Tab-separated table of C-alpha atoms in Angstrom:
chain	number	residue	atom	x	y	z
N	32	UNK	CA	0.000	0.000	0.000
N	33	UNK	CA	2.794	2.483	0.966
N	34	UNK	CA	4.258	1.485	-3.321
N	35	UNK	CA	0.775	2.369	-4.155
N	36	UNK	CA	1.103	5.926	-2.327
N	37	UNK	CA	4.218	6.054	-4.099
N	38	UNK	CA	3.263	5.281	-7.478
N	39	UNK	CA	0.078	8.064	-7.553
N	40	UNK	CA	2.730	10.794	-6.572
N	41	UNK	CA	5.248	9.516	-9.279
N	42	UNK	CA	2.414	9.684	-11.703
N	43	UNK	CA	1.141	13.142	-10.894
N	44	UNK	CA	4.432	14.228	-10.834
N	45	UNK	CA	5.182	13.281	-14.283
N	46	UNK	CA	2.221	14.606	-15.714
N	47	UNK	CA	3.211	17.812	-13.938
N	48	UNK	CA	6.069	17.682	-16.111
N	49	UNK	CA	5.602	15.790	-19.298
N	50	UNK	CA	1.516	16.442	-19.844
N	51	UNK	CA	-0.115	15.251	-23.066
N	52	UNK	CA	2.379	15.713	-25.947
N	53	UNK	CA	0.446	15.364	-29.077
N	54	UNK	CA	3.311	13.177	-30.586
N	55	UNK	CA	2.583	10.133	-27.815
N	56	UNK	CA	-0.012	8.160	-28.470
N	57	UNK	CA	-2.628	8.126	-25.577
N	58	UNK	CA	-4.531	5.101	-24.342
N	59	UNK	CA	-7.584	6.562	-24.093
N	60	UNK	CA	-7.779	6.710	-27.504
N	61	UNK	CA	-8.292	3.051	-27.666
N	62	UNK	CA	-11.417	3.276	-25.027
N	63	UNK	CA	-12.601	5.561	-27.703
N	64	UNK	CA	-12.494	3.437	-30.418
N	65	UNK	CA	-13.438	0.496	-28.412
N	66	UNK	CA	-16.832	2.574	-27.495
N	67	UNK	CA	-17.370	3.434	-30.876
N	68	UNK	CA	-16.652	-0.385	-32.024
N	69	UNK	CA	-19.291	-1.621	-29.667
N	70	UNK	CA	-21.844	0.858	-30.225
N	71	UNK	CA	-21.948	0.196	-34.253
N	72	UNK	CA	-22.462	-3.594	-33.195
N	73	UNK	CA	-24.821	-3.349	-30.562
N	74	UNK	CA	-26.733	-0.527	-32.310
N	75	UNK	CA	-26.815	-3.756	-35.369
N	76	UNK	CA	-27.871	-6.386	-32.513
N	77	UNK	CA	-30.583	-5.065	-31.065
N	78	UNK	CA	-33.789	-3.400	-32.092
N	79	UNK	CA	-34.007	0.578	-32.691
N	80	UNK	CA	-36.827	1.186	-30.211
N	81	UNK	CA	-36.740	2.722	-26.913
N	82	UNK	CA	-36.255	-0.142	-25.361
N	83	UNK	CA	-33.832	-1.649	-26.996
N	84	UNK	CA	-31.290	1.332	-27.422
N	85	UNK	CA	-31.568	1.583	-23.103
N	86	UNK	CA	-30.672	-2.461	-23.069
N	87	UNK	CA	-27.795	-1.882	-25.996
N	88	UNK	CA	-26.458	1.080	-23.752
N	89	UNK	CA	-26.342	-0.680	-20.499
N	90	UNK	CA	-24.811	-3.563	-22.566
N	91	UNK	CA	-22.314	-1.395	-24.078
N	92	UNK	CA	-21.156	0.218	-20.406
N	93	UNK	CA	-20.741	-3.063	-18.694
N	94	UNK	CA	-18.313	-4.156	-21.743
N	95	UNK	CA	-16.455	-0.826	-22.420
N	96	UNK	CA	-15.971	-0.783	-18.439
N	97	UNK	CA	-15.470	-4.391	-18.195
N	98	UNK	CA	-12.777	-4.529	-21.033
N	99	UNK	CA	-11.246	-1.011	-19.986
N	100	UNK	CA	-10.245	-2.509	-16.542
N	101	UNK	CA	-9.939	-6.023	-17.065
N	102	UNK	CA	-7.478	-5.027	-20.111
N	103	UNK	CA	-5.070	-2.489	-17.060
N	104	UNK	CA	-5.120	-5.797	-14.575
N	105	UNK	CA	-4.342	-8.256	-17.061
N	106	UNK	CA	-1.066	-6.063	-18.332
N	107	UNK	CA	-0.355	-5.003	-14.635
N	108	UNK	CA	-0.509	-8.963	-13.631
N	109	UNK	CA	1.687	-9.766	-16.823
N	110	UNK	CA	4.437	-7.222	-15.829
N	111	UNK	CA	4.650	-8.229	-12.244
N	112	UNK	CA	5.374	-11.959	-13.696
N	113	UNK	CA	8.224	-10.432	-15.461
N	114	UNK	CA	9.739	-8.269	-12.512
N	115	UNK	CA	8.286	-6.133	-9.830
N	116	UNK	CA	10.273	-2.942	-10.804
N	117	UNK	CA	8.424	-3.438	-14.284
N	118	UNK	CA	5.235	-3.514	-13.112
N	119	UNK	CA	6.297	-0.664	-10.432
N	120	UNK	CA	6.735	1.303	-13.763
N	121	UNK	CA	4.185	0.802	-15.996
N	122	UNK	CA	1.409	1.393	-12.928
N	123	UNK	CA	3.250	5.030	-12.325
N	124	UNK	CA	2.990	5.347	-16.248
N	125	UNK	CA	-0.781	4.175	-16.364
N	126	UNK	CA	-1.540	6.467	-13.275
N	127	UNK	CA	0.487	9.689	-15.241
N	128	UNK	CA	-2.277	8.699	-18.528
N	129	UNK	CA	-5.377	8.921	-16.106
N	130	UNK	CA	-4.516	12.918	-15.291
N	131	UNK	CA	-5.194	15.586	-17.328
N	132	UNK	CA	-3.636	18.702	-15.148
N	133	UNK	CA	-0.631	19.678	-17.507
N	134	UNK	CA	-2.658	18.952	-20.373
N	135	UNK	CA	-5.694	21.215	-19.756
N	136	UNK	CA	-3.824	24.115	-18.251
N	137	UNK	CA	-1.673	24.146	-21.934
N	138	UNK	CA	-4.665	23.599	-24.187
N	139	UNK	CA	-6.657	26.497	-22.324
N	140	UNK	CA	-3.222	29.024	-22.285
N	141	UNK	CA	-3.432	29.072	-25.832
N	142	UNK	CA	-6.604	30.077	-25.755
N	143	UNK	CA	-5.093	32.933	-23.124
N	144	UNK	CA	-2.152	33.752	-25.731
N	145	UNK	CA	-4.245	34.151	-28.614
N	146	UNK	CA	-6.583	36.505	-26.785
N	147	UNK	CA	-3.799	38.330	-25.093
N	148	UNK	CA	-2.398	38.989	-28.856
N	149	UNK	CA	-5.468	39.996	-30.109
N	150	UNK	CA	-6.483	36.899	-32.222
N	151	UNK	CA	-9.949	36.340	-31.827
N	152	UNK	CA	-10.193	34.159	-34.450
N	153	UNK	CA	-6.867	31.760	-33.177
N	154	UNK	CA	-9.227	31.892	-29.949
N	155	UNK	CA	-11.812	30.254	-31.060
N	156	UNK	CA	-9.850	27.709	-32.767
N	157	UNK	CA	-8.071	26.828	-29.677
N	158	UNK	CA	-11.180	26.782	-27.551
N	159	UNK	CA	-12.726	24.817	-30.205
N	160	UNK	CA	-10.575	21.967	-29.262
N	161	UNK	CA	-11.476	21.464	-25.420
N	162	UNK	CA	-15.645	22.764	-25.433
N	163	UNK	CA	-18.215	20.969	-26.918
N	164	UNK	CA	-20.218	24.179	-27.648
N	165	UNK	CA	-20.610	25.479	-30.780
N	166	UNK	CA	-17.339	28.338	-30.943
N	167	UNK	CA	-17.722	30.048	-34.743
N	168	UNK	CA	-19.809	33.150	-33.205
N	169	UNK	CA	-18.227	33.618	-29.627
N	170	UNK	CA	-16.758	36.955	-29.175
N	171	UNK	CA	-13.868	37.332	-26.754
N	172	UNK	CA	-15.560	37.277	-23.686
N	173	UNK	CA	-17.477	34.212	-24.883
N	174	UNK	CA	-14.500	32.598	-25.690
N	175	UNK	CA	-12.740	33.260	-21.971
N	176	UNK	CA	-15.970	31.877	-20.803
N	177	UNK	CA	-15.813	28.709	-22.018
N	178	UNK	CA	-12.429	28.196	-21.417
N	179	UNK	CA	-12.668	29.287	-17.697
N	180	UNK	CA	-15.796	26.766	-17.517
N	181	UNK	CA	-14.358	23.935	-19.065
N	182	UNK	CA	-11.016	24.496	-16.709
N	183	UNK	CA	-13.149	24.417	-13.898
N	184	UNK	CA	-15.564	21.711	-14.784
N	185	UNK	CA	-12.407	19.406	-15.798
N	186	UNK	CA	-10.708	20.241	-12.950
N	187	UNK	CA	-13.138	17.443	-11.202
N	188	UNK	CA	-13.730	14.796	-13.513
N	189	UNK	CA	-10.246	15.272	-15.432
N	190	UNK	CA	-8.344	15.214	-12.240
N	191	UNK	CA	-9.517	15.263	-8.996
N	192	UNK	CA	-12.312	12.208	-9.533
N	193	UNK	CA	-9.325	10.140	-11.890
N	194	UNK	CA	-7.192	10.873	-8.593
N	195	UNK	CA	-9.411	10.053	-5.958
N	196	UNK	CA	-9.981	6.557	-7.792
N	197	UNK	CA	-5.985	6.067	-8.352
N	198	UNK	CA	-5.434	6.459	-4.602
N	199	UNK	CA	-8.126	4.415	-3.635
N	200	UNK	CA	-8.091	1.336	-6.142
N	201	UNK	CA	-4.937	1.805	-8.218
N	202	UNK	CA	-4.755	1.686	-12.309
N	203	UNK	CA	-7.627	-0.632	-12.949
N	204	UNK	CA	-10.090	1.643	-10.714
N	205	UNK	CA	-8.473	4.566	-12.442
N	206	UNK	CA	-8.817	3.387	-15.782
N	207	UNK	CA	-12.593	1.924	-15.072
N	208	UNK	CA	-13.578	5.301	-14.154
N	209	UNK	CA	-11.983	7.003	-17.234
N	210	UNK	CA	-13.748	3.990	-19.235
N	211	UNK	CA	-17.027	5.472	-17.994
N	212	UNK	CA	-16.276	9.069	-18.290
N	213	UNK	CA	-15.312	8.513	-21.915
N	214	UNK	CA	-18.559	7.012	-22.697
N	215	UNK	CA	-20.190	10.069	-21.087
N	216	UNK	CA	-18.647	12.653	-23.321
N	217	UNK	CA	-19.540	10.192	-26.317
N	218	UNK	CA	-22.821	9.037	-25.826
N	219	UNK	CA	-24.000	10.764	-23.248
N	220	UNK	CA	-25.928	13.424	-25.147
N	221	UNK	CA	-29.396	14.148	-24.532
N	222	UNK	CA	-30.261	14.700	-28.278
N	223	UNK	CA	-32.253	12.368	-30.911
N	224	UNK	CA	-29.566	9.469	-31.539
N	225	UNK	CA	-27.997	9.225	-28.259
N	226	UNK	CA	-31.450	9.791	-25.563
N	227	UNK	CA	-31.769	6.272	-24.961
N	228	UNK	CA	-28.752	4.347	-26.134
N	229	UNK	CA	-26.240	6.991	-23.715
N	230	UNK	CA	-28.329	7.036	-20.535
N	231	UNK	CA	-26.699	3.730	-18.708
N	232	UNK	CA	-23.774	5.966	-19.032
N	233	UNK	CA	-24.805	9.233	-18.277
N	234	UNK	CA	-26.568	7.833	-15.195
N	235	UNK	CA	-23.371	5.867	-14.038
N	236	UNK	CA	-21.365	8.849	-14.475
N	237	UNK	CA	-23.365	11.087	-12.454
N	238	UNK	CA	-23.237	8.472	-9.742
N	239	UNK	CA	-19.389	7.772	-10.007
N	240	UNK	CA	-18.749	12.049	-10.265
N	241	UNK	CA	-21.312	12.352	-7.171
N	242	UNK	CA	-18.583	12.419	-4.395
N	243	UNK	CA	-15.881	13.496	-6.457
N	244	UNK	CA	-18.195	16.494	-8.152
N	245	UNK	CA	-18.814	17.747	-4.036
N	246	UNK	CA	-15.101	16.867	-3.076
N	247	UNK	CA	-12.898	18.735	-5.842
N	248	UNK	CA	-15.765	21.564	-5.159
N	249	UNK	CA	-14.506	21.857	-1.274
N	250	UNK	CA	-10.931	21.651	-2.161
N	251	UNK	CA	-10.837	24.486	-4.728
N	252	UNK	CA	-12.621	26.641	-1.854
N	253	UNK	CA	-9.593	25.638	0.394
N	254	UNK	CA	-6.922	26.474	-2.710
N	255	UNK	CA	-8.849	29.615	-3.808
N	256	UNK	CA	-7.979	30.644	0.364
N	257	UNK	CA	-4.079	29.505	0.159
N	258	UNK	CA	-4.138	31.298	-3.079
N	259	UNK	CA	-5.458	34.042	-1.470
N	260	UNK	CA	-8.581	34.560	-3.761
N	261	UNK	CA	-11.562	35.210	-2.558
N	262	UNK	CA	-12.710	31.769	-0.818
N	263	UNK	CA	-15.729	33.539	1.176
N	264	UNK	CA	-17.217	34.679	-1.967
N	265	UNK	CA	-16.630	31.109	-3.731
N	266	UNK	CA	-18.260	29.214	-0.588
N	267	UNK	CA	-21.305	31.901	-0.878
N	268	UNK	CA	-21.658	31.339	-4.946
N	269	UNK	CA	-21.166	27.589	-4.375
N	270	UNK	CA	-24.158	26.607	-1.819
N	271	UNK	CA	-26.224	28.909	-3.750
N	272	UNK	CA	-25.279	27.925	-7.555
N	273	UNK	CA	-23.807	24.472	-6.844
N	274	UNK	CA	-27.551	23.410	-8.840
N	275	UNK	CA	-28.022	25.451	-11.496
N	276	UNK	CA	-26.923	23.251	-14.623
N	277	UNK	CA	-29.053	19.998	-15.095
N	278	UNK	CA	-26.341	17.525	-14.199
N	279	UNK	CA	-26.369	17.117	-10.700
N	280	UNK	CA	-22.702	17.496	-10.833
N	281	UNK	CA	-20.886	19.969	-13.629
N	282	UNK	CA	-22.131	23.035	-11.462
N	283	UNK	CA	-20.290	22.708	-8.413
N	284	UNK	CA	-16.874	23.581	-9.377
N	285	UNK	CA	-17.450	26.419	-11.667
N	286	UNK	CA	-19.678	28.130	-9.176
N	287	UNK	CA	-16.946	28.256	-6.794
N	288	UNK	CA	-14.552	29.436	-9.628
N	289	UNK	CA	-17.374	31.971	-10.441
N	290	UNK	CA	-16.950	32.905	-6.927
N	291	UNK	CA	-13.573	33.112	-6.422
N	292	UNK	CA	-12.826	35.482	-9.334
N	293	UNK	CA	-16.137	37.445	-8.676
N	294	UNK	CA	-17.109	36.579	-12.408
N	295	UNK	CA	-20.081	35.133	-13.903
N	296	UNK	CA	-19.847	32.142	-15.896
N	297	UNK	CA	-22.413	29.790	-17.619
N	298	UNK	CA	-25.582	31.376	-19.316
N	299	UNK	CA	-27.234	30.453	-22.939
N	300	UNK	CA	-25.021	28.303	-25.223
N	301	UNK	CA	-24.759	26.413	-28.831
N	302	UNK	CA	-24.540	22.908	-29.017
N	303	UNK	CA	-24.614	21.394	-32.493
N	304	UNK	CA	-26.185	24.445	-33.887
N	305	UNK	CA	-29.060	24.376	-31.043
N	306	UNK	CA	-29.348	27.372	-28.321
N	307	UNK	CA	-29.359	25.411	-24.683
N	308	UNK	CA	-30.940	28.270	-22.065
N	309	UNK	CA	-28.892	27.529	-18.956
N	310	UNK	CA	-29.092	29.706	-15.851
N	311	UNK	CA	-25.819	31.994	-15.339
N	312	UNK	CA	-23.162	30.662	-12.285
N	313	UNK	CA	-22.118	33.716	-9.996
N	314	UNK	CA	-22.467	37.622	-9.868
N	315	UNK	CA	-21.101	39.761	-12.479
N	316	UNK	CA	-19.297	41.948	-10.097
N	317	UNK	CA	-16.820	42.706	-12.982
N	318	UNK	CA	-16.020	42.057	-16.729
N	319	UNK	CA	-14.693	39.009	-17.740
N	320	UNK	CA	-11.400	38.971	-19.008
N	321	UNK	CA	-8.579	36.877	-20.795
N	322	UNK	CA	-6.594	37.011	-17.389
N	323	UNK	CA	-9.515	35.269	-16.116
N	324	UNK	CA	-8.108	31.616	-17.631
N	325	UNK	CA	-4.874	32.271	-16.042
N	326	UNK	CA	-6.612	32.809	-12.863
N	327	UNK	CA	-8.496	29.520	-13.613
N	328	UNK	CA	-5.352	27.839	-13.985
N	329	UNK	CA	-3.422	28.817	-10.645
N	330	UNK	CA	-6.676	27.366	-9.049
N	331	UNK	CA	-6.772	24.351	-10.868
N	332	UNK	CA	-2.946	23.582	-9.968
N	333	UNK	CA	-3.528	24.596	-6.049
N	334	UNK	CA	-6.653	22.450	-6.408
N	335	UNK	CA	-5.020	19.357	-7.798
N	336	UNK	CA	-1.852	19.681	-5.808
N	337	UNK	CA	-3.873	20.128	-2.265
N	338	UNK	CA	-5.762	17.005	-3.512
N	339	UNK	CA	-2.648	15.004	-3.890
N	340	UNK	CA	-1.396	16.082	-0.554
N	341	UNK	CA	-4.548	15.252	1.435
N	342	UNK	CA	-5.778	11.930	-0.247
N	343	UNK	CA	-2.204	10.177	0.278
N	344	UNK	CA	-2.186	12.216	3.901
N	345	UNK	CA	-5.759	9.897	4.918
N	346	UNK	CA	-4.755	6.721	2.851
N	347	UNK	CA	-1.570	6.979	4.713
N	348	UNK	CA	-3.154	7.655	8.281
N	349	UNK	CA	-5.351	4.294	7.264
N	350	UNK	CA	-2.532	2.665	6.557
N	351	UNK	CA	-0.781	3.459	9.549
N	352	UNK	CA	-3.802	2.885	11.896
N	353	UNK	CA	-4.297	-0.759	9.813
């Protein structure tokens, strides 16, 4: 257990450092193609009614889960036949894949630089690649918005909920959360073709993101405090905003960031050409601005380090009392 500890803070390092070059390939690409795989079979097994997209969906997240984490132990068990400092490595290197804190903070800076040089259009390219929103009309406070939201909405289920599973069950937990997660953002859409067949895993999301949602939300009020943001003002906007967006979970940390930078985030968006009316997260107390995603940023890194630093300080306490 004390390897384990070990291992997680090996991993987070090195995503500190290395992040997500585009060069190396990244395994969950494969989920992603496994998902897809499945759902153009199952979608060819079973019958296109109501019914029978909800029983192809649940079918299709107990084998993309199943597979996903069954695949991590089998590959873990093979390289601790070989040697133990093999397997020692490839778990730190599996646990590195899981986090996305490097990764996010770099993809949403260039969003920052392009803004900061005046190049709206660059912007909306670069926000383009980590929203799901439509982008092609945003202006440049639009454009800060969504990459302040999706810093602070990722800052849960891209690292703090991926982390909280690492420390508690190792790779294969880690990578049968990210196995569900991944479904979400593919087929968990509320729209014609994915209503019925994505709702086993929209459902199972929202119940695996439940804790973690309400945990990474208390943590970024600590960090926004040791930061020395305004951590009142991000408790305040987070009891009373923490419910505004449908999912009973994406709210919670981008009320608090809406609270700690005094901004107001969320509102009426695009998806897929549709307007979505969502209620707005925070006060307006000032204008959004591009140094708004930098802000974002510091919070996400004192969120994910304080994280690191408290879930090994209880698993270690448990260990200790064990």
């Amino acid at each position: 257990m004390e390897l384990s500890m070990l291992v997680v803070g090996l991993g987070f390092l090195l995503d500190l450092l290395v992040g997500d070059p585009h060069w190396l390939y990244h395994p969950i690409r494969l989920v992603g193609h496994l998902i897809h795989g499945l759902e153009l079979l199952l979608r060819r097994l079973f019958p296109k009614t109501d019914q029978g997209e909800l029983a192809a969906g649940g079918l299709l997240l107990v084998l993309t889960a199943g597979i996903t984490s069954s695949v991590a132990w089998g590959l873990l068990f093979l390289a601790g036949r070989v040697h133990p400092y093999l397997r020692f490595g490839l778990e730190m290197v599996m646990c590195y894949q899981l986090l996305a804190t490097k990764a996010l903070k770099d993809e949403t800076m260039k969003v920052y630089r392009a803004l900061k040089e005046g190049d709206v259009e660059g912007a909306r390219h670069a926000v383009s690649m980590v929203v799901g929103r439509d982008t092609a009309a945003l202006d440049d406070i639009g454009i800060t918005k969504a990459a302040v939201e999706t810093v602070a909405e990722n800052t849960s289920d891209g690292i703090i909920a991926p982390l909280l599973f690492l420390v508690v069950g190792g790779p294969v937990l880690g990578y049968f959360y990210k196995a569900v997660n991944t479904m979400d953002s593919m087929v968990g859409y509320k729209n014609e073709r994915y209503l019925h067949f994505g709702r086993a895993a929209a459902k199972f999301d929202d119940i695996l993101n439940y804790i973690p949602a309400r945990l990474s939300a208390v943590l970024m009020i600590y960090a926004s405090g040791l930061l020395r943001m305004d951590a009142g003002n991000a408790w305040r906007i987070y009891l009373r905003d923490r419910y505004q967006h449908s999912s009973p979970n994406s709210a919670h940390t981008e009320a608090v960031t809406a609270g700690a930078l005094h901004i107001q985030l969320a509102g009426n968006a695009y998806y897929f050409g549709k307007l979505h009316e969502k209620p707005t997260l925070g006060d307006a107390d000032r204008p959004v601005e591009y140094e708004d995603i930098r802000r974002a940023n510091r919070l996400l890194y004192g969120t994910a380090i304080l994280a690191l630093t408290v879930f090994l300080f209880v698993k270690g306490a448990i260990i200790w009392v064990m």
